[in-house]
PDB file of C-alpha atoms in Angstrom:
ATOM      1  CA  UNK A   1      14.702   9.423   7.046  1.00  0.00           C
ATOM      2  CA  UNK A   2      14.391   5.539   5.717  1.00  0.00           C
ATOM      3  CA  UNK A   3      17.354   3.438   4.186  1.00  0.00           C
ATOM      4  CA  UNK A   4      17.096   1.809   0.796  1.00  0.00           C
ATOM      5  CA  UNK A   5      17.668  -1.666   2.096  1.00  0.00           C
ATOM      6  CA  UNK A   6      14.618  -1.607   4.023  1.00  0.00           C
ATOM      7  CA  UNK A   7      12.203  -0.627   1.302  1.00  0.00           C
ATOM      8  CA  UNK A   8      14.140  -3.508  -1.437  1.00  0.00           C
ATOM      9  CA  UNK A   9      13.661  -5.795   1.879  1.00  0.00           C
ATOM     10  CA  UNK A  10      10.429  -5.249   1.928  1.00  0.00           C
ATOM     11  CA  UNK A  11      10.139  -5.659  -1.853  1.00  0.00           C
ATOM     12  CA  UNK A  12       8.646  -1.852  -2.561  1.00  0.00           C
ATOM     13  CA  UNK A  13       9.288   0.361  -5.138  1.00  0.00           C
ATOM     14  CA  UNK A  14      11.854   2.595  -3.908  1.00  0.00           C
ATOM     15  CA  UNK A  15      12.518   4.714  -6.731  1.00  0.00           C
ATOM     16  CA  UNK A  16       9.217   6.418  -6.275  1.00  0.00           C
ATOM     17  CA  UNK A  17      10.210   7.371  -2.865  1.00  0.00           C
ATOM     18  CA  UNK A  18      11.210  10.579  -1.016  1.00  0.00           C
ATOM     19  CA  UNK A  19      14.062   9.306   1.449  1.00  0.00           C
ATOM     20  CA  UNK A  20      14.576  12.799   3.411  1.00  0.00           C
ATOM     21  CA  UNK A  21      10.892  12.353   4.552  1.00  0.00           C
ATOM     22  CA  UNK A  22       9.981   8.655   4.911  1.00  0.00           C
ATOM     23  CA  UNK A  23      10.625   6.931   8.106  1.00  0.00           C
ATOM     24  CA  UNK A  24       9.771   3.352  10.040  1.00  0.00           C
ATOM     25  CA  UNK A  25       8.960   2.607  13.517  1.00  0.00           C
ATOM     26  CA  UNK A  26       7.949  -0.629  15.026  1.00  0.00           C
ATOM     27  CA  UNK A  27       5.276  -1.546  17.504  1.00  0.00           C
ATOM     28  CA  UNK A  28       6.188  -4.152  20.162  1.00  0.00           C
ATOM     29  CA  UNK A  29       2.652  -4.417  21.423  1.00  0.00           C
ATOM     30  CA  UNK A  30       1.306  -5.640  18.519  1.00  0.00           C
ATOM     31  CA  UNK A  31       4.531  -6.721  16.596  1.00  0.00           C
ATOM     32  CA  UNK A  32       4.507  -4.312  13.614  1.00  0.00           C
ATOM     33  CA  UNK A  33       6.030  -2.670  11.446  1.00  0.00           C
ATOM     34  CA  UNK A  34       4.679   0.371  10.457  1.00  0.00           C
ATOM     35  CA  UNK A  35       6.504   2.563   7.464  1.00  0.00           C
ATOM     36  CA  UNK A  36       5.446   6.144   6.389  1.00  0.00           C
ATOM     37  CA  UNK A  37       6.233   6.726   3.280  1.00  0.00           C
ATOM     38  CA  UNK A  38       5.879  10.065   0.697  1.00  0.00           C
ATOM     39  CA  UNK A  39       5.782   9.667  -2.661  1.00  0.00           C
ATOM     40  CA  UNK A  40       8.408  11.572  -4.811  1.00  0.00           C
ATOM     41  CA  UNK A  41       6.600  14.691  -6.664  1.00  0.00           C
ATOM     42  CA  UNK A  42       5.947  13.477 -10.681  1.00  0.00           C
ATOM     43  CA  UNK A  43       6.863  15.433 -13.103  1.00  0.00           C
ATOM     44  CA  UNK A  44       5.171  16.350 -16.660  1.00  0.00           C
ATOM     45  CA  UNK A  45       1.665  15.487 -15.048  1.00  0.00           C
ATOM     46  CA  UNK A  46      -1.387  15.380 -17.288  1.00  0.00           C
ATOM     47  CA  UNK A  47      -5.096  16.134 -16.415  1.00  0.00           C
ATOM     48  CA  UNK A  48      -6.859  13.094 -16.601  1.00  0.00           C
ATOM     49  CA  UNK A  49      -9.694  15.396 -17.643  1.00  0.00           C
ATOM     50  CA  UNK A  50      -8.354  18.110 -20.263  1.00  0.00           C
ATOM     51  CA  UNK A  51      -5.458  16.484 -20.601  1.00  0.00           C
ATOM     52  CA  UNK A  52      -3.950  19.889 -20.008  1.00  0.00           C
ATOM     53  CA  UNK A  53      -0.170  19.703 -18.430  1.00  0.00           C
ATOM     54  CA  UNK A  54      -0.604  22.985 -16.606  1.00  0.00           C
ATOM     55  CA  UNK A  55      -1.476  21.011 -13.342  1.00  0.00           C
ATOM     56  CA  UNK A  56      -0.063  22.256  -9.933  1.00  0.00           C
ATOM     57  CA  UNK A  57       0.231  20.027  -6.589  1.00  0.00           C
ATOM     58  CA  UNK A  58      -1.799  21.108  -3.811  1.00  0.00           C
ATOM     59  CA  UNK A  59      -0.278  18.846  -0.999  1.00  0.00           C
ATOM     60  CA  UNK A  60      -0.543  15.533   0.031  1.00  0.00           C
ATOM     61  CA  UNK A  61      -3.219  12.546   1.336  1.00  0.00           C
ATOM     62  CA  UNK A  62      -2.403   9.905   3.096  1.00  0.00           C
ATOM     63  CA  UNK A  63      -3.731   6.626   2.745  1.00  0.00           C
ATOM     64  CA  UNK A  64      -2.756   3.431   4.742  1.00  0.00           C
ATOM     65  CA  UNK A  65      -2.521  -0.062   3.473  1.00  0.00           C
ATOM     66  CA  UNK A  66      -1.361  -3.748   4.912  1.00  0.00           C
ATOM     67  CA  UNK A  67       1.611  -4.874   3.014  1.00  0.00           C
ATOM     68  CA  UNK A  68       3.281  -7.837   3.538  1.00  0.00           C
ATOM     69  CA  UNK A  69       6.430  -9.718   1.259  1.00  0.00           C
ATOM     70  CA  UNK A  70       8.320 -12.642   1.968  1.00  0.00           C
ATOM     71  CA  UNK A  71      10.400 -11.275   3.906  1.00  0.00           C
ATOM     72  CA  UNK A  72       7.636 -10.010   6.227  1.00  0.00           C
ATOM     73  CA  UNK A  73       4.245 -10.352   7.039  1.00  0.00           C
ATOM     74  CA  UNK A  74       3.315  -8.116   9.263  1.00  0.00           C
ATOM     75  CA  UNK A  75       3.281  -4.171   7.766  1.00  0.00           C
ATOM     76  CA  UNK A  76       1.308  -1.207   7.890  1.00  0.00           C
ATOM     77  CA  UNK A  77       2.082   1.356   5.206  1.00  0.00           C
ATOM     78  CA  UNK A  78       1.073   5.247   5.363  1.00  0.00           C
ATOM     79  CA  UNK A  79       1.509   6.841   2.201  1.00  0.00           C
ATOM     80  CA  UNK A  80       1.501  10.022   1.294  1.00  0.00           C
ATOM     81  CA  UNK A  81       0.301  10.867  -2.068  1.00  0.00           C
ATOM     82  CA  UNK A  82      -0.341  14.548  -3.938  1.00  0.00           C
ATOM     83  CA  UNK A  83      -2.819  16.006  -4.883  1.00  0.00           C
ATOM     84  CA  UNK A  84      -2.752  17.727  -8.215  1.00  0.00           C
ATOM     85  CA  UNK A  85      -5.548  20.467  -9.307  1.00  0.00           C
ATOM     86  CA  UNK A  86      -5.454  21.159 -12.995  1.00  0.00           C
ATOM     87  CA  UNK A  87      -5.380  24.875 -13.765  1.00  0.00           C
ATOM     88  CA  UNK A  88      -7.429  24.729 -16.959  1.00  0.00           C
ATOM     89  CA  UNK A  89     -10.695  22.835 -15.880  1.00  0.00           C
ATOM     90  CA  UNK A  90     -10.429  22.716 -12.120  1.00  0.00           C
ATOM     91  CA  UNK A  91     -10.226  18.823 -11.846  1.00  0.00           C
ATOM     92  CA  UNK A  92      -8.173  17.481  -8.451  1.00  0.00           C
ATOM     93  CA  UNK A  93      -6.650  13.799  -8.535  1.00  0.00           C
ATOM     94  CA  UNK A  94      -4.082  12.120  -6.582  1.00  0.00           C
ATOM     95  CA  UNK A  95      -1.146  10.331  -7.286  1.00  0.00           C
ATOM     96  CA  UNK A  96      -1.751   6.302  -7.892  1.00  0.00           C
ATOM     97  CA  UNK A  97      -0.679   4.120  -5.180  1.00  0.00           C
ATOM     98  CA  UNK A  98       2.590   2.255  -6.860  1.00  0.00           C
ATOM     99  CA  UNK A  99       2.049  -0.933  -4.761  1.00  0.00           C
ATOM    100  CA  UNK A 100      -1.128  -1.784  -4.178  1.00  0.00           C
ATOM    101  CA  UNK A 101      -4.108  -2.561  -6.946  1.00  0.00           C
ATOM    102  CA  UNK A 102      -6.509   0.469  -7.000  1.00  0.00           C
ATOM    103  CA  UNK A 103      -9.677   0.308  -4.762  1.00  0.00           C
ATOM    104  CA  UNK A 104      -7.757  -2.836  -2.426  1.00  0.00           C
ATOM    105  CA  UNK A 105      -6.319  -2.255   1.145  1.00  0.00           C
ATOM    106  CA  UNK A 106      -3.664  -4.873   1.316  1.00  0.00           C
ATOM    107  CA  UNK A 107      -0.980  -5.851  -1.121  1.00  0.00           C
ATOM    108  CA  UNK A 108      -1.609  -8.845  -3.268  1.00  0.00           C
ATOM    109  CA  UNK A 109       0.924 -11.115  -1.492  1.00  0.00           C
ATOM    110  CA  UNK A 110      -1.312 -10.298   1.978  1.00  0.00           C
ATOM    111  CA  UNK A 111      -4.152 -11.202   0.186  1.00  0.00           C
ATOM    112  CA  UNK A 112      -2.463 -14.271  -0.929  1.00  0.00           C
ATOM    113  CA  UNK A 113      -1.134 -15.164   3.271  1.00  0.00           C
ATOM    114  CA  UNK A 114      -4.810 -14.974   3.557  1.00  0.00           C
ATOM    115  CA  UNK A 115      -5.677 -17.681   1.522  1.00  0.00           C
ATOM    116  CA  UNK A 116      -2.880 -19.727   2.765  1.00  0.00           C
ATOM    117  CA  UNK A 117      -4.023 -19.490   5.915  1.00  0.00           C
ATOM    118  CA  UNK A 118      -7.572 -20.365   5.052  1.00  0.00           C
ATOM    119  CA  UNK A 119      -6.138 -24.039   3.866  1.00  0.00           C
ATOM    120  CA  UNK A 120      -5.666 -25.244   7.599  1.00  0.00           C
ATOM    121  CA  UNK A 121      -8.762 -23.363   9.176  1.00  0.00           C
ATOM    122  CA  UNK A 122     -12.579 -22.660   8.296  1.00  0.00           C
ATOM    123  CA  UNK A 123     -13.327 -19.827   6.486  1.00  0.00           C
ATOM    124  CA  UNK A 124     -15.153 -18.617   9.347  1.00  0.00           C
ATOM    125  CA  UNK A 125     -11.960 -17.689  11.648  1.00  0.00           C
ATOM    126  CA  UNK A 126     -10.077 -14.907  12.182  1.00  0.00           C
ATOM    127  CA  UNK A 127      -6.373 -15.295  12.483  1.00  0.00           C
ATOM    128  CA  UNK A 128      -4.348 -12.772  15.038  1.00  0.00           C
ATOM    129  CA  UNK A 129      -1.139 -13.171  12.711  1.00  0.00           C
ATOM    130  CA  UNK A 130      -2.856 -10.857  10.010  1.00  0.00           C
ATOM    131  CA  UNK A 131      -2.850  -7.781  11.304  1.00  0.00           C
ATOM    132  CA  UNK A 132      -6.707  -6.958   9.918  1.00  0.00           C
ATOM    133  CA  UNK A 133      -9.615  -7.215  11.639  1.00  0.00           C
ATOM    134  CA  UNK A 134     -12.536 -10.480  10.529  1.00  0.00           C
ATOM    135  CA  UNK A 135     -14.512  -7.917   8.757  1.00  0.00           C
ATOM    136  CA  UNK A 136     -11.322  -6.777   5.956  1.00  0.00           C
ATOM    137  CA  UNK A 137      -9.986 -10.777   6.448  1.00  0.00           C
ATOM    138  CA  UNK A 138     -13.303 -11.634   4.692  1.00  0.00           C
ATOM    139  CA  UNK A 139     -13.371  -8.862   2.477  1.00  0.00           C
ATOM    140  CA  UNK A 140     -10.148 -10.397   0.467  1.00  0.00           C
ATOM    141  CA  UNK A 141     -12.636 -12.899  -1.171  1.00  0.00           C
ATOM    142  CA  UNK A 142     -15.260  -9.597  -2.440  1.00  0.00           C
ATOM    143  CA  UNK A 143     -12.055  -8.182  -3.970  1.00  0.00           C
ATOM    144  CA  UNK A 144     -10.778 -11.794  -4.820  1.00  0.00           C
ATOM    145  CA  UNK A 145     -13.961 -13.593  -5.555  1.00  0.00           C
ATOM    146  CA  UNK A 146     -12.222 -16.104  -8.287  1.00  0.00           C
ATOM    147  CA  UNK A 147      -9.466 -17.038  -5.984  1.00  0.00           C
ATOM    148  CA  UNK A 148     -11.793 -17.440  -3.331  1.00  0.00           C
ATOM    149  CA  UNK A 149     -10.847 -21.621  -3.900  1.00  0.00           C
ATOM    150  CA  UNK A 150      -8.181 -22.372  -1.597  1.00  0.00           C
ATOM    151  CA  UNK A 151      -8.250 -25.752  -3.068  1.00  0.00           C
ATOM    152  CA  UNK A 152      -6.420 -24.460  -6.099  1.00  0.00           C
ATOM    153  CA  UNK A 153      -3.469 -22.862  -4.565  1.00  0.00           C
TER     154      UNK A 153
END
C-alpha cells in the first residue's frame, strides 16, 4: 500500500490512484525509487470509435516510464492502466497516462533535467545520474526538437 504523502512529494496526481494495490520499493544497487501504481477504474467510459457507453473493463496493461520531480530525480514508475472493450463495435482502448505526455517514456521534468545537464557537458555524453540508457537520453531531443537548444534554458 502506498501513502498519499509519497505521491504528493513526487507531484503525482493522487486522485486517480488505487492506494490499496499500489506500492513502492527502493533498489539499493542503482539508488532507484520504484513505484508501482494502479489507476482507479474510470466511470462513464465512452468508446472513442463509436461513442457507445456500453464499455467493459477487460484487464490491465503495465507501462513503465521514468519520472522526476523537484524533490526526487531517479524514479521508475510501473503504471497499470485499465483496458476497455466496447461491447457494440468491439474496439479496445486503454486509459490515458495522467503523468506523462502520450508517446513519451519520460516525464517533462526528467527531460528538462537532461537538458539542464547538457549545459555543462557535450551532447554526446551519457549521464549516469539519469537512469536511462544513452539512446533514451538522446531520444529526448527527438521528442522535443524545439527545446534542443540548451542555451535558451
